[in-house]
Coordinates of C-alpha atoms in Angstrom, one line a residue:
M1 CA -6.3 2.6 3.1
T2 CA -4.0 0.4 1.0
T3 CA -5.1 -2.5 -1.0
D4 CA -3.3 -5.9 -1.7
I5 CA -2.5 -5.6 -5.1
D6 CA 0.7 -6.9 -7.0
P7 CA 3.7 -4.3 -7.3
A8 CA 3.8 -2.7 -10.6
A9 CA 6.3 -0.4 -12.7
G10 CA 6.8 2.9 -10.5
D11 CA 5.8 1.6 -7.1
E12 CA 9.5 1.8 -6.0
L13 CA 9.3 5.7 -6.7
L14 CA 6.8 5.7 -3.5
P15 CA 7.4 2.7 -1.4
A16 CA 5.4 4.1 1.5
A17 CA 2.2 5.0 -0.3
N18 CA -1.0 4.7 1.8
M19 CA -3.5 5.4 -0.9
I20 CA -3.4 3.2 -4.0
F21 CA -5.8 3.0 -6.6
D22 CA -5.7 0.7 -9.6
H23 CA -8.3 1.0 -12.5
R24 CA -8.0 -1.7 -15.0
T25 CA -9.7 -2.1 -18.3
I26 CA -9.3 -3.9 -21.4
L27 CA -8.9 -2.1 -24.7
H28 CA -9.4 -3.9 -28.3
A29 CA -6.0 -2.8 -29.5
T30 CA -2.4 -4.0 -29.1
P31 CA 0.2 -2.1 -26.7
E32 CA 1.7 -0.7 -29.9
Q33 CA -1.5 1.1 -31.2
I34 CA -2.4 2.2 -27.6
W35 CA 1.0 3.6 -27.0
P36 CA 0.8 7.1 -29.2
W37 CA -2.4 7.8 -27.5
L38 CA -0.8 7.7 -23.9
L39 CA 2.2 9.7 -24.9
R40 CA 0.2 12.7 -26.1
L41 CA -1.9 13.1 -22.7
G42 CA -1.7 16.3 -20.8
K43 CA -2.5 19.9 -20.8
Q44 CA -0.9 22.0 -23.5
R45 CA -0.5 18.8 -25.2
A46 CA -3.5 16.5 -26.6
G47 CA -5.5 17.1 -23.3
W48 CA -7.2 14.5 -21.3
Y49 CA -9.8 12.3 -23.1
L50 CA -13.2 12.1 -22.7
P51 CA -16.2 10.5 -24.6
A52 CA -17.4 12.9 -27.5
R53 CA -20.9 13.4 -26.1
L54 CA -19.3 15.2 -22.9
E55 CA -16.7 16.9 -24.8
R56 CA -19.2 18.5 -27.0
R57 CA -20.3 20.3 -23.9
L58 CA -16.7 21.8 -23.5
P59 CA -15.5 24.9 -24.7
T60 CA -13.5 24.0 -27.9
R61 CA -10.1 25.0 -26.4
R62 CA -10.6 22.5 -23.4
R63 CA -11.6 19.5 -25.8
A64 CA -8.6 16.5 -26.2
S65 CA -7.6 16.1 -29.6
R66 CA -9.0 13.3 -31.9
L67 CA -6.0 12.9 -33.9
I68 CA -2.2 11.7 -33.4
D69 CA -0.3 14.7 -33.7
P70 CA 3.5 13.9 -34.1
R71 CA 4.6 17.0 -32.0
F72 CA 3.5 15.1 -28.9
Q73 CA 5.1 11.5 -29.5
D74 CA 8.5 12.5 -28.2
L75 CA 8.5 12.1 -24.4
K76 CA 11.9 11.5 -22.3
L77 CA 12.4 10.7 -18.8
G78 CA 12.4 14.1 -16.8
D79 CA 9.9 15.9 -19.3
R80 CA 7.5 17.8 -17.2
I81 CA 4.0 17.9 -18.5
P82 CA 1.7 20.8 -17.5
D83 CA -1.5 19.4 -15.8
Y84 CA -4.8 20.7 -14.7
G85 CA -5.5 21.6 -11.1
G86 CA -3.2 25.0 -10.8
R87 CA -1.2 27.1 -13.1
E88 CA 2.0 25.4 -11.7
D89 CA 0.9 21.8 -11.5
W90 CA 2.9 19.2 -13.5
L91 CA 3.6 15.6 -14.0
E92 CA 7.3 14.7 -14.6
V93 CA 8.1 11.4 -16.6
A94 CA 9.5 9.1 -14.2
R95 CA 9.6 5.6 -16.1
L96 CA 9.4 5.3 -20.0
Q97 CA 9.6 1.8 -21.6
P98 CA 7.9 1.9 -24.9
P99 CA 5.1 0.4 -25.4
H100 CA 4.2 -0.7 -22.1
T101 CA 5.4 1.5 -19.2
L102 CA 4.6 5.2 -18.6
V103 CA 5.2 6.5 -15.0
Y104 CA 4.6 9.9 -13.8
R105 CA 5.6 11.5 -10.4
T106 CA 4.5 14.9 -9.0
E107 CA 3.7 16.7 -5.7
R108 CA 0.4 18.2 -4.9
R109 CA 0.2 20.6 -1.6
G110 CA 3.4 19.2 -0.6
R111 CA 2.4 15.4 -1.0
P112 CA 4.3 13.3 -3.4
F113 CA 2.2 10.7 -5.8
T114 CA 2.9 8.8 -9.0
W115 CA 0.5 7.9 -11.7
A116 CA 1.3 5.0 -13.9
L117 CA -0.1 3.9 -17.2
L118 CA 0.9 0.3 -17.8
L119 CA -0.1 -1.9 -21.0
T120 CA 0.0 -5.8 -21.0
A121 CA -1.1 -7.9 -23.9
A122 CA -4.1 -9.7 -23.2
Q123 CA -5.9 -12.5 -24.9
P124 CA -7.9 -13.1 -27.1
A125 CA -7.4 -9.7 -28.8
G126 CA -6.5 -6.8 -26.7
T127 CA -4.5 -5.2 -24.1
E128 CA -5.1 -4.4 -20.5
L129 CA -4.4 -0.9 -19.4
C130 CA -3.9 -0.4 -15.7
M131 CA -3.8 3.1 -14.3
R132 CA -2.1 3.0 -10.9
F133 CA -2.5 6.2 -8.6
R134 CA -0.1 5.9 -5.6
G135 CA -0.1 8.8 -3.2
N136 CA 0.5 9.6 0.7
V137 CA -2.3 11.1 2.8
R138 CA -1.2 12.6 6.2
S139 CA -4.6 12.7 7.8
H140 CA -5.7 10.0 10.2
G141 CA -9.2 8.4 11.4
L142 CA -12.5 9.6 9.9
R143 CA -10.8 12.2 7.9
R144 CA -8.5 9.9 6.1
H145 CA -11.1 7.6 5.3
I146 CA -13.3 10.4 3.9
I147 CA -10.1 11.5 1.7
V148 CA -9.5 8.0 0.6
T149 CA -13.1 7.5 -0.2
V150 CA -13.7 10.4 -2.3
G151 CA -10.1 10.1 -3.9
R152 CA -11.2 6.7 -4.8
F153 CA -14.4 7.7 -6.6
F154 CA -12.9 10.7 -8.4
D155 CA -10.0 8.2 -9.6
W156 CA -12.7 5.9 -10.9
L157 CA -14.7 8.4 -12.5
T158 CA -12.0 10.3 -14.5
G159 CA -10.5 6.6 -15.5
E160 CA -13.7 5.6 -16.7
L161 CA -14.2 8.7 -18.7
M162 CA -10.7 8.8 -19.9
V163 CA -10.8 4.9 -21.0
K164 CA -14.2 5.6 -22.8
G165 CA -12.6 8.7 -24.8
L166 CA -9.5 6.7 -25.6
A167 CA -11.6 3.5 -26.8
E168 CA -13.4 6.0 -29.2
R169 CA -10.2 7.2 -30.6
L170 CA -8.8 3.9 -31.0
E171 CA -11.9 2.6 -32.8
Y172 CA -12.1 5.6 -35.1
S173 CA -7.9 5.0 -36.0
R174 CA -8.7 1.3 -36.2
H175 CA -11.2 1.9 -39.1
S176 CA -9.5 5.0 -40.6
I177 CA -12.6 7.0 -40.4
S178 CA -12.8 10.7 -39.6
P179 CA -13.7 11.3 -35.9
P180 CA -16.3 13.7 -34.7
H181 CA -14.5 17.1 -33.6
A182 CA -11.2 15.9 -35.5
D183 CA -10.2 19.7 -35.6
L184 CA -10.2 20.1 -31.6

């Protein structure tokens, strides 16, 4: 099931997508302040963001960093970032236009998908972050409906958690205070 949404950067990488999820939120920071936090996402990098109250329940090695590490600020087109899901899962940088556009592509179980992180300045003082997932589902009928419905829920849940974790990190960096679990 697709939705009628405006085209965005990266859509051309998978034009026939039949599963599209947009997750939009306003963050109280500029694109330039948010961008370094997006560059560092990923397994074997800074991790995937969660709010501190949830991260405390994870083993230390699975918690996302709460500080900007210069080692993870250098992404280039074609770079592959290890991803969770399986030992061989990855995300490849397909579009990169600092500080507004970061689009990944990959394949899971033989099916392509893209994940775009798009920043747009918003008024009065903030930035809209749009996280757009695009994929293809082979199934039809009820099975497809279930896959899309469950996928939409998990996209919403993981997006909400990541945004809350990102917002915490932005708040700490804006006020130059030491975040909890800074050495994670």
